[in-house]
Amino acid sequence: MVDDVIRLKLALLGSAFRGARRLARTGLVAVLIAVFTGAVLDAAQSFRPEDDGHRAGLIVITSILALALAICPLTSGLGSALEPRRFAPFPIAPGRLAATLALAGAVGVQGLLTIVLVIALGVSWAGTPFEGAAVGGGLVGGVAIVLTGQFLVAIAAQLAVAPTTARTVALFARGVVGLCLAAAITTALVVERGRDDARVDEVAAFLSSSPLGLPWAVAGSEPPALTARMLGAIALVGVLALGWRLLVGRLLEAPERQRWVPRSRGLGVFDLVPATQGGVIAARSILYWTRDPRYRLAILALPVAPALMMIALAIAGVPGQYLWLIPIPVLALFLGWFSHNDVAYDHTAVWLHVAAHVRGASDRWGRAVPPLLLGVPLVVLLAPLFAVWSGIEGIEPALLGTSLGLLLTGIGVSSVASAAAPYPAPRPGAGPFDQPPLTAASAGWSQGLSLLAIIVLMSPTLHTAWRGATGETELLPAAAIAGAATGVVMLALGVLIGGRVFRRRAPELLDLVLRS
């Protein structure tokens, strides 16, 4: 059976060379693999074991690359994935199937790049007393990467039932892998510069104690720590192997779940809103934000950008107290800005607004409800926590006011931009990154100018808050008041101006969505 599954995996890999489009894509992947291999091996040869900064940087870089490689199988889609449920009709013992699929998972791009990473780790410590430990830890880490990849593929295959969701998973995985590679390159540049070793040491110490970095921190440790980390890495692989065996058994034995749809009573969310034009549009917008994959992906990606910014800035040497001030304002900024093309996302449903002579202000208020319902509670609940974690005295009101200002200003600017400068968007049911053929440079201008407008309008508040956080604490209350006031005023003006623009340009907006 093992031979059959391996041959099946090789056949799936061979199918990538059939057809001109697949062949071009395979060629691009091959070039990327070659670049990755060359860059990793070259960096390994320039590693200096006697340098503490290089040691810490090696732990950080290998941990980040291990995360990227674990996610790598999701980037190629789930249509041809060897996930366990596909083998349910065959009389195969769960334990044997789990071992076979894990072995087959090592055959392919993920396994090849994992071998490159293990070899690079061995090259880094070659000629030192830690050479054997590096190879041993790398091998254990490689097994952990393959098992984690199998876990992710099996779980994603159960969740991504619709083709649109499967494309969303693949695109999201590609984005995460790209961000991981960018973080690894940034770390390498910081280590080579050699002026922020303390910050890199802190990140490496944290990763060395986590499952992500445990196998890669074995080499270079003191004997007691080396033994503990090697045992911990082996225990991690044991837990992953046991969990993989249980998951395979569960997927083989449990019937495929059927979605139970209760008999609907009433109109759902439409019963909860006022019977007005704005209320109906708000209810419809809430349904979009909760059910449309184009909106879901944006909501899922919102926490990623602040987290990666914190990691990059931490590696670059920004003090930790300021790092905790970044996530909430950035989250509020992008959440308010996201609806800058909301009208185009309606597609042909815009004709309802045009035919019914909906008031512009009602349309604008209705579309502003979902980001307000999501953003205001998040900011109010999380801003005090992040302010406390920062350790800066008296920063809570300023962080709260600035974040609310960015959110409300973003919604106000988006209310104008979505009516004044829309651009073709993915159609309902399409993937969130599928772009219509009419998308042109106008999309970039609309996105860039709307984001710039939010930052410019909030720049006095941001400048005041920054001065208050860096020492002039008497400015913190002013920043809080200025942020909240700016947000309220910009939201009101945005709804008013955007409503008038919407009514005046309603036929043009309908023509835009019909042509895309």
XYZ file of C-alpha atoms in Angstrom:
516
model
C 0.000 0.000 0.000
C 2.857 2.363 0.757
C 4.162 1.912 -2.789
C 0.734 2.644 -4.229
C 0.302 5.863 -2.247
C 3.809 7.036 -3.112
C 3.161 6.345 -6.797
C -0.113 8.270 -6.518
C 1.740 11.193 -4.974
C 4.366 11.105 -7.731
C 1.606 10.996 -10.350
C 0.008 14.060 -8.808
C 3.359 15.840 -8.869
C 3.866 14.782 -12.484
C 0.517 16.288 -13.488
C 2.034 19.712 -12.813
C 4.017 19.332 -16.058
C 0.973 18.787 -18.268
C -0.418 21.741 -20.149
C 1.208 25.041 -21.001
C -0.288 26.946 -18.072
C 0.659 24.302 -15.508
C 4.109 23.968 -17.019
C 4.693 27.720 -16.739
C 3.513 27.665 -13.144
C 5.771 24.704 -12.382
C 8.709 26.510 -13.939
C 8.081 29.513 -11.722
C 7.912 27.270 -8.647
C 11.168 25.613 -9.681
C 12.861 29.001 -9.969
C 11.603 29.992 -6.531
C 12.865 26.694 -5.074
C 16.281 27.294 -6.620
C 16.423 30.840 -5.274
C 15.350 29.672 -1.817
C 17.927 26.891 -1.795
C 20.738 29.144 -2.905
C 19.853 31.894 -0.428
C 19.508 29.511 2.537
C 22.751 27.644 1.829
C 24.640 30.885 1.223
C 23.366 32.287 4.518
C 24.369 29.049 6.268
C 27.935 29.328 4.993
C 28.230 32.905 6.241
C 27.034 31.925 9.728
C 29.530 32.632 12.517
C 28.990 30.290 15.494
C 31.066 32.412 17.846
C 28.792 35.451 17.342
C 25.877 35.567 19.810
C 23.827 37.680 17.409
C 24.277 35.121 14.640
C 23.228 32.323 16.972
C 20.069 34.145 17.998
C 19.347 35.122 14.411
C 19.719 31.511 13.286
C 17.036 30.416 15.754
C 14.657 33.166 14.637
C 15.192 32.604 10.913
C 14.886 28.812 11.042
C 11.747 29.072 13.180
C 10.129 31.472 10.715
C 11.085 29.299 7.746
C 9.761 26.222 9.555
C 6.390 27.967 9.939
C 6.374 28.846 6.232
C 7.205 25.271 5.249
C 4.474 23.873 7.510
C 1.916 26.053 5.720
C 3.441 25.349 2.289
C 1.119 22.419 1.338
C -1.924 24.685 1.551
C -0.564 27.060 -1.098
C -1.120 24.624 -3.966
C -4.821 24.167 -3.268
C -6.777 21.249 -1.868
C -8.165 19.709 -5.051
C -5.463 17.031 -5.315
C -4.456 16.812 -1.662
C -3.924 13.345 -0.181
C -6.161 13.978 2.782
C -7.367 10.987 4.840
C -11.074 11.050 4.006
C -10.328 10.281 0.350
C -9.178 6.819 1.480
C -12.270 6.070 3.582
C -13.808 3.650 1.004
C -10.732 1.403 1.151
C -10.134 -1.190 3.906
C -6.968 0.384 5.292
C -6.074 0.387 8.980
C -5.985 3.947 10.365
C -2.504 3.549 11.852
C -1.054 2.252 8.620
C -2.766 4.962 6.572
C -1.525 7.677 8.941
C 2.080 6.492 8.596
C 1.761 6.164 4.819
C 0.272 9.632 4.345
C 2.939 11.152 6.582
C 5.611 9.485 4.460
C 3.917 10.640 1.249
C 3.731 14.141 2.677
C 7.524 14.269 2.710
C 7.535 13.676 -1.070
C 7.154 16.990 -2.826
C 8.050 20.628 -2.503
C 7.575 20.741 1.256
C 9.838 17.728 1.827
C 12.500 19.067 -0.559
C 12.631 22.485 1.088
C 12.620 20.913 4.541
C 15.670 18.864 3.583
C 17.334 22.061 2.374
C 16.611 23.713 5.719
C 18.017 20.749 7.681
C 21.143 20.671 5.503
C 21.607 24.420 5.957
C 21.360 24.021 9.727
C 24.026 21.310 9.598
C 26.263 23.465 7.401
C 25.895 26.352 9.852
C 27.267 24.296 12.735
C 29.748 22.226 10.683
C 33.144 21.886 12.359
C 31.798 22.765 15.811
C 30.949 20.524 18.780
C 27.260 21.156 18.037
C 27.286 19.665 14.528
C 25.621 16.420 15.610
C 23.060 18.231 17.753
C 22.228 20.529 14.843
C 21.599 17.608 12.496
C 19.569 15.754 15.130
C 17.460 18.776 16.008
C 16.992 19.574 12.323
C 15.759 16.071 11.538
C 13.301 16.167 14.420
C 12.158 19.616 13.299
C 11.750 18.367 9.731
C 9.466 15.562 10.888
C 7.458 18.114 12.870
C 7.103 20.291 9.757
C 5.767 17.398 7.659
C 3.310 16.263 10.336
C 2.073 19.810 10.905
C 1.543 20.220 7.170
C -0.517 17.029 7.100
C -2.608 18.305 9.998
C -3.311 21.596 8.233
C -4.232 19.905 4.956
C -6.615 17.460 6.647
C -8.335 20.146 8.699
C -8.546 22.632 5.819
C -10.028 19.951 3.543
C -12.905 19.472 6.006
C -13.574 23.188 6.341
C -13.060 24.297 2.737
C -15.935 22.423 1.119
C -16.867 25.036 -1.480
C -14.401 25.844 -4.308
C -14.458 29.500 -3.329
C -13.426 28.673 0.223
C -10.668 26.387 -1.038
C -9.274 29.194 -3.188
C -9.459 31.518 -0.226
C -7.471 29.093 1.919
C -4.788 28.744 -0.770
C -4.469 32.482 -1.309
C -4.375 33.201 2.403
C -1.668 30.538 2.861
C 0.391 32.101 0.073
C 0.136 35.465 1.758
C 1.283 34.063 5.104
C 4.219 32.272 3.456
C 5.217 35.489 1.710
C 5.095 37.417 4.970
C 7.188 34.744 6.683
C 9.838 35.011 3.979
C 9.845 38.789 4.336
C 10.263 38.456 8.114
C 13.150 36.006 7.647
C 14.928 38.342 5.223
C 14.406 41.277 7.602
C 15.896 39.262 10.464
C 18.917 38.326 8.357
C 19.530 41.979 7.484
C 19.209 43.044 11.114
C 21.621 40.335 12.268
C 24.118 41.270 9.579
C 23.924 44.896 10.675
C 24.784 43.774 14.200
C 23.345 46.725 16.092
C 20.166 45.186 17.507
C 21.438 41.920 18.941
C 19.613 42.442 22.247
C 16.235 42.561 20.540
C 17.038 39.516 18.406
C 18.165 37.698 21.574
C 14.788 38.379 23.203
C 12.869 37.012 20.221
C 15.177 33.981 20.017
C 14.777 33.260 23.732
C 11.005 33.285 23.360
C 11.063 31.018 20.290
C 13.512 28.627 21.976
C 10.896 27.927 24.623
C 8.036 27.504 22.167
C 7.133 24.458 20.047
C 7.916 26.481 16.921
C 11.576 27.067 17.721
C 12.387 24.180 20.058
C 14.062 21.848 17.506
C 16.058 24.658 15.911
C 17.450 25.901 19.238
C 19.026 22.568 20.238
C 22.422 23.366 18.720
C 24.381 26.028 20.576
C 22.710 25.382 23.933
C 24.466 24.476 27.134
C 24.465 20.706 27.890
C 21.454 20.748 30.272
C 19.442 23.017 27.969
C 20.543 21.018 24.916
C 19.265 17.783 26.434
C 16.015 19.378 27.588
C 15.338 20.941 24.203
C 16.119 17.759 22.299
C 13.810 15.776 24.558
C 11.165 18.474 24.213
C 11.474 18.394 20.408
C 11.163 14.600 20.394
C 8.133 14.840 22.689
C 6.629 17.413 20.309
C 7.005 15.011 17.393
C 5.493 12.236 19.505
C 2.455 14.380 20.310
C 2.065 15.340 16.641
C 2.344 11.709 15.547
C -0.220 10.557 18.101
C -2.560 13.404 17.198
C -2.168 12.629 13.502
C -3.023 8.962 14.133
C -6.143 9.939 16.102
C -7.207 12.488 13.491
C -6.862 9.977 10.647
C -8.872 7.423 12.593
C -11.560 9.963 13.321
C -11.839 11.064 9.691
C -12.039 7.474 8.459
C -14.640 6.300 10.942
C -16.859 9.349 11.387
C -19.412 10.033 8.658
C -19.101 13.260 6.769
C -20.945 15.929 8.635
C -24.083 17.347 7.095
C -24.949 20.930 7.716
C -28.232 21.117 9.610
C -30.257 24.115 8.587
C -33.032 24.873 11.065
C -36.371 25.989 9.786
C -36.185 29.742 9.558
C -38.685 31.817 11.431
C -39.094 35.455 10.672
C -36.616 37.539 8.733
C -33.516 36.986 10.852
C -31.353 40.066 11.197
C -33.946 42.121 9.293
C -36.266 41.757 12.290
C -33.652 43.436 14.495
C -33.229 46.660 12.523
C -35.613 49.591 12.077
C -37.990 49.391 9.125
C -36.215 52.217 7.324
C -34.014 52.451 4.253
C -30.882 52.702 6.372
C -31.949 49.804 8.577
C -32.567 47.452 5.657
C -29.239 48.362 4.060
C -27.512 47.839 7.406
C -29.041 44.367 7.733
C -27.981 43.443 4.217
C -24.461 44.744 4.864
C -24.237 42.680 8.059
C -25.149 39.578 6.072
C -22.422 40.418 3.554
C -19.800 40.830 6.283
C -20.726 37.537 7.952
C -21.352 35.290 4.923
C -19.498 36.657 1.899
C -15.989 35.096 1.548
C -14.665 38.377 0.147
C -15.426 40.063 3.459
C -14.525 37.044 5.589
C -10.971 36.960 4.273
C -10.471 40.623 5.103
C -11.733 40.066 8.648
C -9.453 37.044 9.093
C -6.463 38.956 7.738
C -6.989 42.001 9.957
C -4.988 40.676 12.955
C -2.149 39.445 10.736
C -0.811 42.846 9.655
C -0.436 44.296 13.196
C 1.183 41.087 14.455
C 3.726 41.024 11.644
C 4.426 44.726 12.107
C 5.158 44.082 15.775
C 7.530 41.241 14.911
C 9.373 43.251 12.259
C 9.696 46.318 14.472
C 10.777 44.182 17.430
C 13.567 42.699 15.337
C 14.483 46.195 14.120
C 14.994 47.308 17.728
C 11.864 49.303 18.596
C 11.354 49.290 22.397
C 8.692 46.890 23.607
C 6.602 49.563 25.315
C 5.923 51.221 21.964
C 5.218 47.956 20.179
C 2.064 47.442 22.245
C 0.719 50.760 20.951
C 0.702 49.559 17.322
C -1.922 46.780 16.949
C -5.134 48.579 17.912
C -4.623 51.752 15.804
C -3.524 49.685 12.803
C -6.492 47.361 13.227
C -8.867 50.324 13.433
C -7.258 51.990 10.420
C -7.638 49.008 8.098
C -11.101 48.099 9.381
C -12.384 51.584 8.602
C -10.570 51.720 5.270
C -11.758 48.306 4.067
C -15.194 49.582 2.967
C -13.728 52.200 0.588
C -15.049 50.125 -2.373
C -18.181 48.768 -0.718
C -20.573 49.850 -3.493
C -18.702 47.838 -6.126
C -18.921 44.728 -3.920
C -22.727 44.921 -4.247
C -22.370 44.316 -7.994
C -25.769 44.338 -9.750
C -27.655 44.671 -6.448
C -26.924 48.406 -6.676
C -29.853 48.699 -9.068
C -32.188 48.206 -6.066
C -30.859 51.395 -4.516
C -31.115 53.287 -7.784
C -34.611 52.057 -8.661
C -35.967 52.636 -5.147
C -34.533 56.179 -4.988
C -32.748 55.399 -1.739
C -31.529 58.499 0.058
C -27.770 58.805 -0.144
C -27.321 59.344 3.581
C -29.382 56.212 4.317
C -27.167 54.179 2.023
C -24.020 55.547 3.653
C -25.244 54.968 7.228
C -26.395 51.460 6.446
C -23.028 50.474 5.007
C -21.225 52.002 7.998
C -23.022 49.782 10.524
C -20.962 46.535 10.145
C -17.519 48.121 10.664
C -18.932 50.142 13.544
C -20.465 47.062 15.198
C -17.192 45.171 14.798
C -14.668 47.950 15.348
C -16.026 49.952 18.274
C -16.299 46.985 20.712
C -12.865 45.715 19.661
C -11.246 49.089 20.251
C -13.050 49.749 23.526
C -12.241 46.299 24.933
C -8.679 45.851 23.672
C -7.224 49.365 23.836
C -7.049 49.428 27.683
C -5.374 46.006 27.717
C -2.692 46.991 25.231
C -2.200 50.274 27.055
C -1.546 48.390 30.298
C 0.855 45.996 28.553
C 2.799 48.942 27.152
C 3.593 50.175 30.658
C 3.304 53.851 29.648
C 1.478 55.744 32.353
C -1.679 57.569 31.276
C -1.676 56.255 27.709
C -5.099 54.539 27.920
C -7.297 57.515 26.914
C -4.950 58.559 24.117
C -4.786 55.048 22.658
C -8.553 54.676 22.882
C -9.291 58.090 21.375
C -6.735 57.729 18.592
C -7.973 54.259 17.639
C -11.608 55.353 17.607
C -10.603 58.373 15.539
C -8.871 56.207 12.959
C -11.864 53.867 12.774
C -14.497 56.575 12.415
C -12.380 58.692 10.066
C -11.726 55.617 7.946
C -15.438 54.894 7.681
C -16.134 58.528 6.808
C -13.489 58.652 4.086
C -14.654 55.268 2.769
C -18.220 56.571 2.590
C -17.047 59.208 0.134
C -14.523 57.057 -1.733
C -16.916 54.168 -2.390
C -19.285 56.570 -4.172
C -16.787 58.953 -5.761
C -14.021 56.591 -6.886
C -15.184 52.965 -7.025
C -13.394 50.403 -9.136
C -14.384 46.920 -10.361
C -14.367 44.341 -7.569
C -14.617 40.538 -7.461
C -18.135 39.369 -8.195
C -20.246 37.706 -5.498
C -19.195 34.077 -5.215
C -15.739 34.715 -6.668
C -12.501 34.395 -4.751
C -11.489 37.457 -2.724
C -8.417 37.975 -4.920
C -10.128 37.283 -8.250
C -10.061 40.555 -10.121
C -12.362 41.455 -13.038
C -10.753 42.254 -16.399
C -11.649 45.951 -16.136
C -9.470 46.528 -13.080
C -6.839 49.107 -13.964
C -4.625 51.702 -12.354
C -7.728 53.433 -10.947
C -7.911 50.728 -8.290
C -4.447 51.566 -6.994
C -5.176 55.283 -6.999
C -8.453 54.842 -5.151
C -6.920 52.562 -2.533
C -3.835 54.688 -2.011
C -5.573 58.066 -1.904
C -8.306 56.909 0.473
C -5.755 55.409 2.870
C -3.590 58.528 2.615
C -6.614 60.751 3.282
C -7.356 58.904 6.536
C -3.769 59.286 7.730
C -3.610 62.964 6.733
C -6.866 63.819 8.502
C -5.674 62.039 11.643
C -2.073 63.276 11.442
C -2.486 66.066 14.057
C -3.912 63.540 16.520
C -1.253 60.959 15.710
C 1.521 63.513 16.137
C 0.120 64.684 19.470
C -0.330 61.133 20.724
C 3.220 60.189 19.725
C 4.655 63.200 21.530
C 2.628 62.278 24.593
C 3.791 58.656 24.511
C 7.449 59.625 24.165
C 7.610 61.939 27.145
C 5.216 64.898 26.959
C 2.525 63.183 29.009
C 0.500 66.406 29.372
C -0.499 65.993 25.698
C -2.132 62.584 26.179
C -5.588 63.916 27.203
C -5.537 66.312 24.253
C -4.732 63.437 21.904
C -7.655 61.438 23.267
C -10.129 64.288 22.793
C -8.740 65.248 19.388
C -8.904 61.677 18.116
C -12.500 61.068 19.178
C -13.654 64.488 17.966
C -11.936 64.122 14.595
C -13.486 60.701 14.115
C -17.030 61.838 14.892
C -16.774 64.914 12.672
C -15.197 63.022 9.764
C -17.797 60.268 10.007
C -20.662 62.757 9.902
C -19.116 64.702 7.012
C -18.267 61.524 5.153
C -21.845 60.251 5.385
C -23.262 63.624 4.326
C -20.888 64.204 1.408
C -20.837 60.552 0.390
C -24.639 60.451 0.379
C -24.862 63.385 -1.997
C -22.201 61.946 -4.268
C -23.985 58.596 -4.278
C -27.307 60.089 -5.367
C -25.670 62.226 -8.047
C -23.550 59.377 -9.442
C -26.069 56.540 -8.975
C -26.488 55.834 -12.742
C -22.723 55.860 -13.247
C -22.231 53.463 -10.344
C -24.814 51.095 -11.801
C -23.103 51.273 -15.186
C -19.741 50.454 -13.558
C -20.945 47.290 -11.857
C -22.849 46.146 -14.943
C -19.704 46.456 -17.082
C -17.553 44.509 -14.602
